[in-house]
PDB file of C-alpha atoms in Angstrom:
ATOM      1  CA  UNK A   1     -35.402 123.386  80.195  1.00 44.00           C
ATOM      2  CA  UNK A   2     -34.684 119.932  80.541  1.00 43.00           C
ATOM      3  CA  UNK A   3     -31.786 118.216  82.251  1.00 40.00           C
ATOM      4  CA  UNK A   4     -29.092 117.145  80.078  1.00 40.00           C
ATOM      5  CA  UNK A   5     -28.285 113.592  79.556  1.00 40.00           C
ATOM      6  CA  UNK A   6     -25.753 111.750  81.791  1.00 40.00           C
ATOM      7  CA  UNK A   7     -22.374 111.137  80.031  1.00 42.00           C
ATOM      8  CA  UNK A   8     -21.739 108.131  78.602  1.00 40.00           C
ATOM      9  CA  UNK A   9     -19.495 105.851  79.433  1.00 45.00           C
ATOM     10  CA  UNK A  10     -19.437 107.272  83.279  1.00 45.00           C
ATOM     11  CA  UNK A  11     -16.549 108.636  84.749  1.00 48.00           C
ATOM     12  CA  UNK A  12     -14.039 106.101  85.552  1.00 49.00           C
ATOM     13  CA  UNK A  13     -13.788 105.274  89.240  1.00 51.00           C
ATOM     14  CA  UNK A  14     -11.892 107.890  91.005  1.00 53.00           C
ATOM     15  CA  UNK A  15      -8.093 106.356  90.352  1.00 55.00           C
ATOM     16  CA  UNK A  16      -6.040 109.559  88.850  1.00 54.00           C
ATOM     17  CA  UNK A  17      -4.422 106.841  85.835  1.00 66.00           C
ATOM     18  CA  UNK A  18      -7.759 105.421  84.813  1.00 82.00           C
ATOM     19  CA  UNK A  19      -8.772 106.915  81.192  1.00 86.00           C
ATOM     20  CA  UNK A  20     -11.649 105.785  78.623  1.00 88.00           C
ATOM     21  CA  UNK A  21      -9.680 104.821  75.526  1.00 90.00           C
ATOM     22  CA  UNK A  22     -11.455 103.666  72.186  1.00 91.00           C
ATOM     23  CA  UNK A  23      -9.925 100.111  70.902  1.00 92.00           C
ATOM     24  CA  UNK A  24     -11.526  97.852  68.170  1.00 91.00           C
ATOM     25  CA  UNK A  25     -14.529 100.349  67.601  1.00 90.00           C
ATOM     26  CA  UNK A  26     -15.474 100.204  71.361  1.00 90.00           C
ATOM     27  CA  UNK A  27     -14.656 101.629  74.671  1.00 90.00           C
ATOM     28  CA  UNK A  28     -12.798 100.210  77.476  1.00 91.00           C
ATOM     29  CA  UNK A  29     -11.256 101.297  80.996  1.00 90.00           C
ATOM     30  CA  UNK A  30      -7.207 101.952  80.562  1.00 88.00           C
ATOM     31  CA  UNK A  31      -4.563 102.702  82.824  1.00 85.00           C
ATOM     32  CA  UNK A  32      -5.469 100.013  85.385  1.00 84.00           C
ATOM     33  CA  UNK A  33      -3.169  97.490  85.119  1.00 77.00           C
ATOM     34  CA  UNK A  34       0.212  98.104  82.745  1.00 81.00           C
ATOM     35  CA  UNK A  35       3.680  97.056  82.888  1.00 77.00           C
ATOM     36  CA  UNK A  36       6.488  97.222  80.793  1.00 77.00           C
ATOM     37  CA  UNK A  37       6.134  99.115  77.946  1.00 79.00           C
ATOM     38  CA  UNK A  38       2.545 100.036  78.241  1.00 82.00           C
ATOM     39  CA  UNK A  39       3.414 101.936  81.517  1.00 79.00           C
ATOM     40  CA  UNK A  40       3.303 101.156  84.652  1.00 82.00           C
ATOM     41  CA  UNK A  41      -0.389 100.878  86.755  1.00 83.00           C
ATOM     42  CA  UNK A  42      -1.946  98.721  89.066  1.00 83.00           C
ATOM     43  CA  UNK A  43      -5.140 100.246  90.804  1.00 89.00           C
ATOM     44  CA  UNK A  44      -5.335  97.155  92.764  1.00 87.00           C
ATOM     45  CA  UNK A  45      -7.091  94.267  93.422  1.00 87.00           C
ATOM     46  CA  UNK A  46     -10.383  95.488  94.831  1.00 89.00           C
ATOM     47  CA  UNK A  47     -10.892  98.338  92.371  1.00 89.00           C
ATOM     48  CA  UNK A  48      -9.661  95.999  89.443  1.00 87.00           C
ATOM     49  CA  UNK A  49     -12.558  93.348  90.941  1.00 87.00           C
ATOM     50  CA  UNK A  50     -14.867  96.176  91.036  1.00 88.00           C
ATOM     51  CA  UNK A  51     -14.544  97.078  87.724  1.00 89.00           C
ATOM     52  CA  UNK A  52     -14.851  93.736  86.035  1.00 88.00           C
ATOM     53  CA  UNK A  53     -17.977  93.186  88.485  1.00 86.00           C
ATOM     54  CA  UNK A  54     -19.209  95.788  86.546  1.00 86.00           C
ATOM     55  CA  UNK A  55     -18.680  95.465  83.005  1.00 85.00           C
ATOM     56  CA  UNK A  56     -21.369  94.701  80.892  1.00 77.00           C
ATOM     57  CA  UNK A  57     -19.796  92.387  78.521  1.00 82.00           C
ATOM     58  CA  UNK A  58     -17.667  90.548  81.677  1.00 85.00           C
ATOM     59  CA  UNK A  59     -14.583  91.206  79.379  1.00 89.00           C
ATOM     60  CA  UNK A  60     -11.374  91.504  79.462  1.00 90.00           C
ATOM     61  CA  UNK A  61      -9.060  92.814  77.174  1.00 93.00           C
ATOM     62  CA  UNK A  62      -5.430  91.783  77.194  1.00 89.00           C
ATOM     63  CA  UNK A  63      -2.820  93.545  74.704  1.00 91.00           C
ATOM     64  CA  UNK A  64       0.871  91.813  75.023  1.00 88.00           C
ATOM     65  CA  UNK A  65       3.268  93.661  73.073  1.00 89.00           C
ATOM     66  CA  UNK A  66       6.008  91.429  73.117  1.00 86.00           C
ATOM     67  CA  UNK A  67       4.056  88.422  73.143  1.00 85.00           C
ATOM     68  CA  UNK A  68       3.672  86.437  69.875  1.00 88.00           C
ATOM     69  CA  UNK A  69       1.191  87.687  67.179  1.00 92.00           C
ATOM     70  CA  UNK A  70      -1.714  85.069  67.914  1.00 90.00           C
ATOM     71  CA  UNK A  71      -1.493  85.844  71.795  1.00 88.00           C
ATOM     72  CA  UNK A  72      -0.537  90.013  71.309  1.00 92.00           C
ATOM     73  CA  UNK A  73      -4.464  90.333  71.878  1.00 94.00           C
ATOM     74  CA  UNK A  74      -6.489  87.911  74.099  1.00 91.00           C
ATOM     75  CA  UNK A  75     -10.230  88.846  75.254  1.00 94.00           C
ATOM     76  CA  UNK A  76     -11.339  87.287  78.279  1.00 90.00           C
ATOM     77  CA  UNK A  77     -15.330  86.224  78.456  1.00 90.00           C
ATOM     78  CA  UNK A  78     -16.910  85.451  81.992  1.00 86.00           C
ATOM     79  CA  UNK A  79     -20.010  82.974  80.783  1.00 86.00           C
ATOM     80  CA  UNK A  80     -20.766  82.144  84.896  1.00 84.00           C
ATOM     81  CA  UNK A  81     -20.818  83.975  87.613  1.00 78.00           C
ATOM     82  CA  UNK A  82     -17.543  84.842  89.489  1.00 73.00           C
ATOM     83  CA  UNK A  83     -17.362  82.097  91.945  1.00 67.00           C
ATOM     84  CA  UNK A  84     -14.210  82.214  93.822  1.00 71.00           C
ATOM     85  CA  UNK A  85     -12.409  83.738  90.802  1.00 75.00           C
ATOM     86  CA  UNK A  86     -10.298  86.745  91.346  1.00 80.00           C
ATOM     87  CA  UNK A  87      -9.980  88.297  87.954  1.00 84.00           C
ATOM     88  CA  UNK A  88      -6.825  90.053  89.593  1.00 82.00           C
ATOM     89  CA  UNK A  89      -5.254  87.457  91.471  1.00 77.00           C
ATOM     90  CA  UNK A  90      -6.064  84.914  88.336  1.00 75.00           C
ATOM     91  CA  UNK A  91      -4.465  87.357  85.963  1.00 76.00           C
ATOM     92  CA  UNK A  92      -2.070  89.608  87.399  1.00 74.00           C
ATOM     93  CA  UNK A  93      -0.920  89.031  90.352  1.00 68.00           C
ATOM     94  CA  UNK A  94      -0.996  85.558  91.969  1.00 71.00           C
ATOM     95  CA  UNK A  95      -1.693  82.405  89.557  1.00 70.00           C
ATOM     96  CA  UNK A  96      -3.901  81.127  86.773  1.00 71.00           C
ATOM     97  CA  UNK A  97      -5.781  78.484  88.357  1.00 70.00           C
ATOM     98  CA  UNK A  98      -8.637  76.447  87.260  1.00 73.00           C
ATOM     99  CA  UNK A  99     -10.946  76.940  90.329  1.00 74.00           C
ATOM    100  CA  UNK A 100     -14.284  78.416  88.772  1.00 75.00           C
ATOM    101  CA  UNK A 101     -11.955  78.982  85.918  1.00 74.00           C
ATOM    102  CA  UNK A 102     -12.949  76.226  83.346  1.00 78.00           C
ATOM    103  CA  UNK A 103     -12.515  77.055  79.405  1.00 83.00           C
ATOM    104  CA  UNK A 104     -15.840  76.321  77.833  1.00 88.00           C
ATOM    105  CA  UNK A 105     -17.594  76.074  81.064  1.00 88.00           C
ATOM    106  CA  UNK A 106     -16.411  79.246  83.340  1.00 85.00           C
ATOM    107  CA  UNK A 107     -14.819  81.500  80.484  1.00 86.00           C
ATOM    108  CA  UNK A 108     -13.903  81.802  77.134  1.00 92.00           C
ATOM    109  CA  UNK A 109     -10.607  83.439  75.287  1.00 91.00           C
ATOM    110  CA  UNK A 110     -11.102  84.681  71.801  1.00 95.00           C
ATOM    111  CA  UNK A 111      -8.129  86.823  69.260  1.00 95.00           C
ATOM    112  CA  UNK A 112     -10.401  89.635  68.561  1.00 96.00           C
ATOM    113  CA  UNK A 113     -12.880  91.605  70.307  1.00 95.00           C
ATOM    114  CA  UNK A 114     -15.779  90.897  67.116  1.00 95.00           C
ATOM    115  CA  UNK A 115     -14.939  87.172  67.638  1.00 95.00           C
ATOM    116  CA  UNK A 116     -16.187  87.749  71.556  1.00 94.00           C
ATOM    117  CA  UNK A 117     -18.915  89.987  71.356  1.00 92.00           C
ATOM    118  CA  UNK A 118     -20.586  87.382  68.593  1.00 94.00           C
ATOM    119  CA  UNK A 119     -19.319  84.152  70.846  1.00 94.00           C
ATOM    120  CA  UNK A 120     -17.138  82.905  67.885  1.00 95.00           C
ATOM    121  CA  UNK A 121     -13.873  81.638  66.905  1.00 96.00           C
ATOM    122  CA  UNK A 122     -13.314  80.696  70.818  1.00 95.00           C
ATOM    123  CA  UNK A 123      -9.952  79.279  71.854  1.00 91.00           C
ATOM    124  CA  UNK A 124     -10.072  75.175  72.827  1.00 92.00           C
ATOM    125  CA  UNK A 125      -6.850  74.702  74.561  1.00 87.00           C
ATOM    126  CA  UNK A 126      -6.005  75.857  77.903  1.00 84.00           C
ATOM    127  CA  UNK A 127      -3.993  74.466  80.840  1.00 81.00           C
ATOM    128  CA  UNK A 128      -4.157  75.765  84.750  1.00 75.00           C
ATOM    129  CA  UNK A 129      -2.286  75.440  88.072  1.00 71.00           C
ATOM    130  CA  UNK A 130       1.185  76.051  87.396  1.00 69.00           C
ATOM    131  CA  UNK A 131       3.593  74.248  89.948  1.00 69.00           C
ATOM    132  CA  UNK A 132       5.367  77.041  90.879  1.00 67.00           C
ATOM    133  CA  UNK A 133       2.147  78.703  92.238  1.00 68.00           C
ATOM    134  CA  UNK A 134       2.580  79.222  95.645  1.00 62.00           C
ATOM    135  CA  UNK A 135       6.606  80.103  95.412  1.00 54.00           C
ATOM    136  CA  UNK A 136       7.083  83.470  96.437  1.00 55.00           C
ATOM    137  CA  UNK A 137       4.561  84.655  93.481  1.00 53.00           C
ATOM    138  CA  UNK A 138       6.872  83.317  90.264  1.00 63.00           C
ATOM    139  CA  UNK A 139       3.149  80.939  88.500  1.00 64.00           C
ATOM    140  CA  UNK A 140       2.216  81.625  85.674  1.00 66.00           C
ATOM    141  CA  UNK A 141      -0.514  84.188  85.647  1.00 68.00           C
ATOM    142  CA  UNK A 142      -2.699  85.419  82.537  1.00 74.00           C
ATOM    143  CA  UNK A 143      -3.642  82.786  79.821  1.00 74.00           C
ATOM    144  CA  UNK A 144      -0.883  80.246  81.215  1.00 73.00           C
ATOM    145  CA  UNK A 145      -0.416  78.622  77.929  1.00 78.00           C
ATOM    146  CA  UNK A 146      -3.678  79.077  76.204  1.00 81.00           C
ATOM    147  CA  UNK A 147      -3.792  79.332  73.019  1.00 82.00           C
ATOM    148  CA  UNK A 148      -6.438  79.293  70.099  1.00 87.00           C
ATOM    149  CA  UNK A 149      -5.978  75.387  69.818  1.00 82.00           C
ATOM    150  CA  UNK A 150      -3.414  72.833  70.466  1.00 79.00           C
ATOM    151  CA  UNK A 151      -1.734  72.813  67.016  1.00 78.00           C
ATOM    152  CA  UNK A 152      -1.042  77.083  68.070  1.00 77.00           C
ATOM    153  CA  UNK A 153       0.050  76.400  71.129  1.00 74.00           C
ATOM    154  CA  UNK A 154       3.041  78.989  72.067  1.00 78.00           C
ATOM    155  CA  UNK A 155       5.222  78.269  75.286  1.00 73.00           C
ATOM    156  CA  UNK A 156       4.998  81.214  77.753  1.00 74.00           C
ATOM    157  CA  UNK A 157       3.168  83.995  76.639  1.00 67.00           C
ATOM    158  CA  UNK A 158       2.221  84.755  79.783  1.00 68.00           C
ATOM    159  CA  UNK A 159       2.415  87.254  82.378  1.00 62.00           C
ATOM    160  CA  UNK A 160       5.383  87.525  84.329  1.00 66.00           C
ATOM    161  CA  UNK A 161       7.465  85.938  81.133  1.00 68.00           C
ATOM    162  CA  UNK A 162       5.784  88.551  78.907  1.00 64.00           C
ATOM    163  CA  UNK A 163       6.318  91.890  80.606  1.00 74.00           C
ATOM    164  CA  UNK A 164       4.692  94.700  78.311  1.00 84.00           C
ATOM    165  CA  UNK A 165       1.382  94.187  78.897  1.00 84.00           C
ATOM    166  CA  UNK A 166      -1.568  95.974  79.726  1.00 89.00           C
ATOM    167  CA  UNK A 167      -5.275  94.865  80.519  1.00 87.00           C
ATOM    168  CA  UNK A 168      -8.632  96.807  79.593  1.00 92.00           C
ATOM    169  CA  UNK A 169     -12.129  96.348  81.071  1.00 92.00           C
ATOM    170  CA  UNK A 170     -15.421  97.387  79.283  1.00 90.00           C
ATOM    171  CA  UNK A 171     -16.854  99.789  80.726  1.00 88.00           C
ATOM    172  CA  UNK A 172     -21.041  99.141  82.288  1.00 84.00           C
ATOM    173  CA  UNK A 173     -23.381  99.504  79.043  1.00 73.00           C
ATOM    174  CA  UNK A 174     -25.524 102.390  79.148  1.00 65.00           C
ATOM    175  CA  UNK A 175     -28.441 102.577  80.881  1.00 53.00           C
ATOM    176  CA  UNK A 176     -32.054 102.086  78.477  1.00 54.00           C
ATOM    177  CA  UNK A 177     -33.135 105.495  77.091  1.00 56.00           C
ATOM    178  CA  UNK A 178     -36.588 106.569  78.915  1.00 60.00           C
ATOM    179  CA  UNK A 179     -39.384 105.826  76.846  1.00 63.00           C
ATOM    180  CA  UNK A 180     -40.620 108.917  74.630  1.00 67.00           C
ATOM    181  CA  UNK A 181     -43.475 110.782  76.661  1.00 68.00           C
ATOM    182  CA  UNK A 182     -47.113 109.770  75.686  1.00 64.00           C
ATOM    183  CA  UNK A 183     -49.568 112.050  74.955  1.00 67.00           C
ATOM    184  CA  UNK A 184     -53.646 111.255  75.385  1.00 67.00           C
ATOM    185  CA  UNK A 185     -55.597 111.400  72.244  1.00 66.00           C
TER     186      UNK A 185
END
């Protein structure tokens, strides 16, 4: 008898509120960070790192439900290594800053998940470093005012302002089937 194939995606990490949820054909980690009316989660900084360290893609899914319909879904995609990014701290929970965190050179944003996984379509405006970074936690935090380009710019659509959000991260691919057994001649 031979041993049954590992599960795929693998378990989330063990945090009781993180699920596997299938959005725009593909799987992603939910119930990490929510607020509003997505629910309320936040597994915290190091297993939030920990789980973008590991995603396959380096994405990040944002859904804003009471955000305006071209920034309702924004997908985050790492093109360098971290650096001294904190996908947390960047997104959730201190500031949007534009230390290793340069659009086009760092990361890019994109409206739909196809659009990121075929590198297409990317957002060209972004701005960083909020002035009220620093005061008691009130900066702007994910996308600041990003938006797909200047002409669609949209004030404030970000976290804090926009309160019913929730953020995904893909899951680690799977790992390379074994090669079929050979057989001599």
């Amino acid at each position: 008898m031979s041993p049954s194939p590992p599960l795929w995606p693998p378990s989330p990490p063990s945090q009781p509120s993180i699920t596997v949820v299938t959005l725009h054909g593909v799987q992603w980690y939910s119930g990490i960070l929510q607020s509003g009316s997505r629910g309320s989660a936040d597994i915290g900084e190091a297993a939030f790192n920990a789980l973008v360290a590991a995603s396959s893609e380096q994405l990040i899914y944002r859904r804003c439900d009471d955000c305006a319909d071209s920034h309702k879904d924004i997908f985050y995609q790492r093109r360098t290594a971290w650096g001294s990014f904190n996908p947390y701290a960047y997104l959730y929970s201190t500031c949007w800053r534009s230390e290793d965190n340069l659009q086009g050179q760092n990361f890019e944003l994109f409206s739909t998940y196809t659009d990121a996984a075929l590198r297409t379509n990317a957002w060209t405006y972004c701005n960083y470093n909020d002035p009220l970074c620093g005061s008691g936690g009130s900066g702007a935090r994910s996308f600041r005012n990003c938006a797909p380009s200047v002409s669609k710019y949209v004030n404030d659509q970000f976290f804090p302002k926009k309160r019913d959000v929730e953020f995904f991260v893909r899951p680690p691919s799977p790992p390379p089937s074994p090669p079929p057994p050979s057989f001599p001649p």
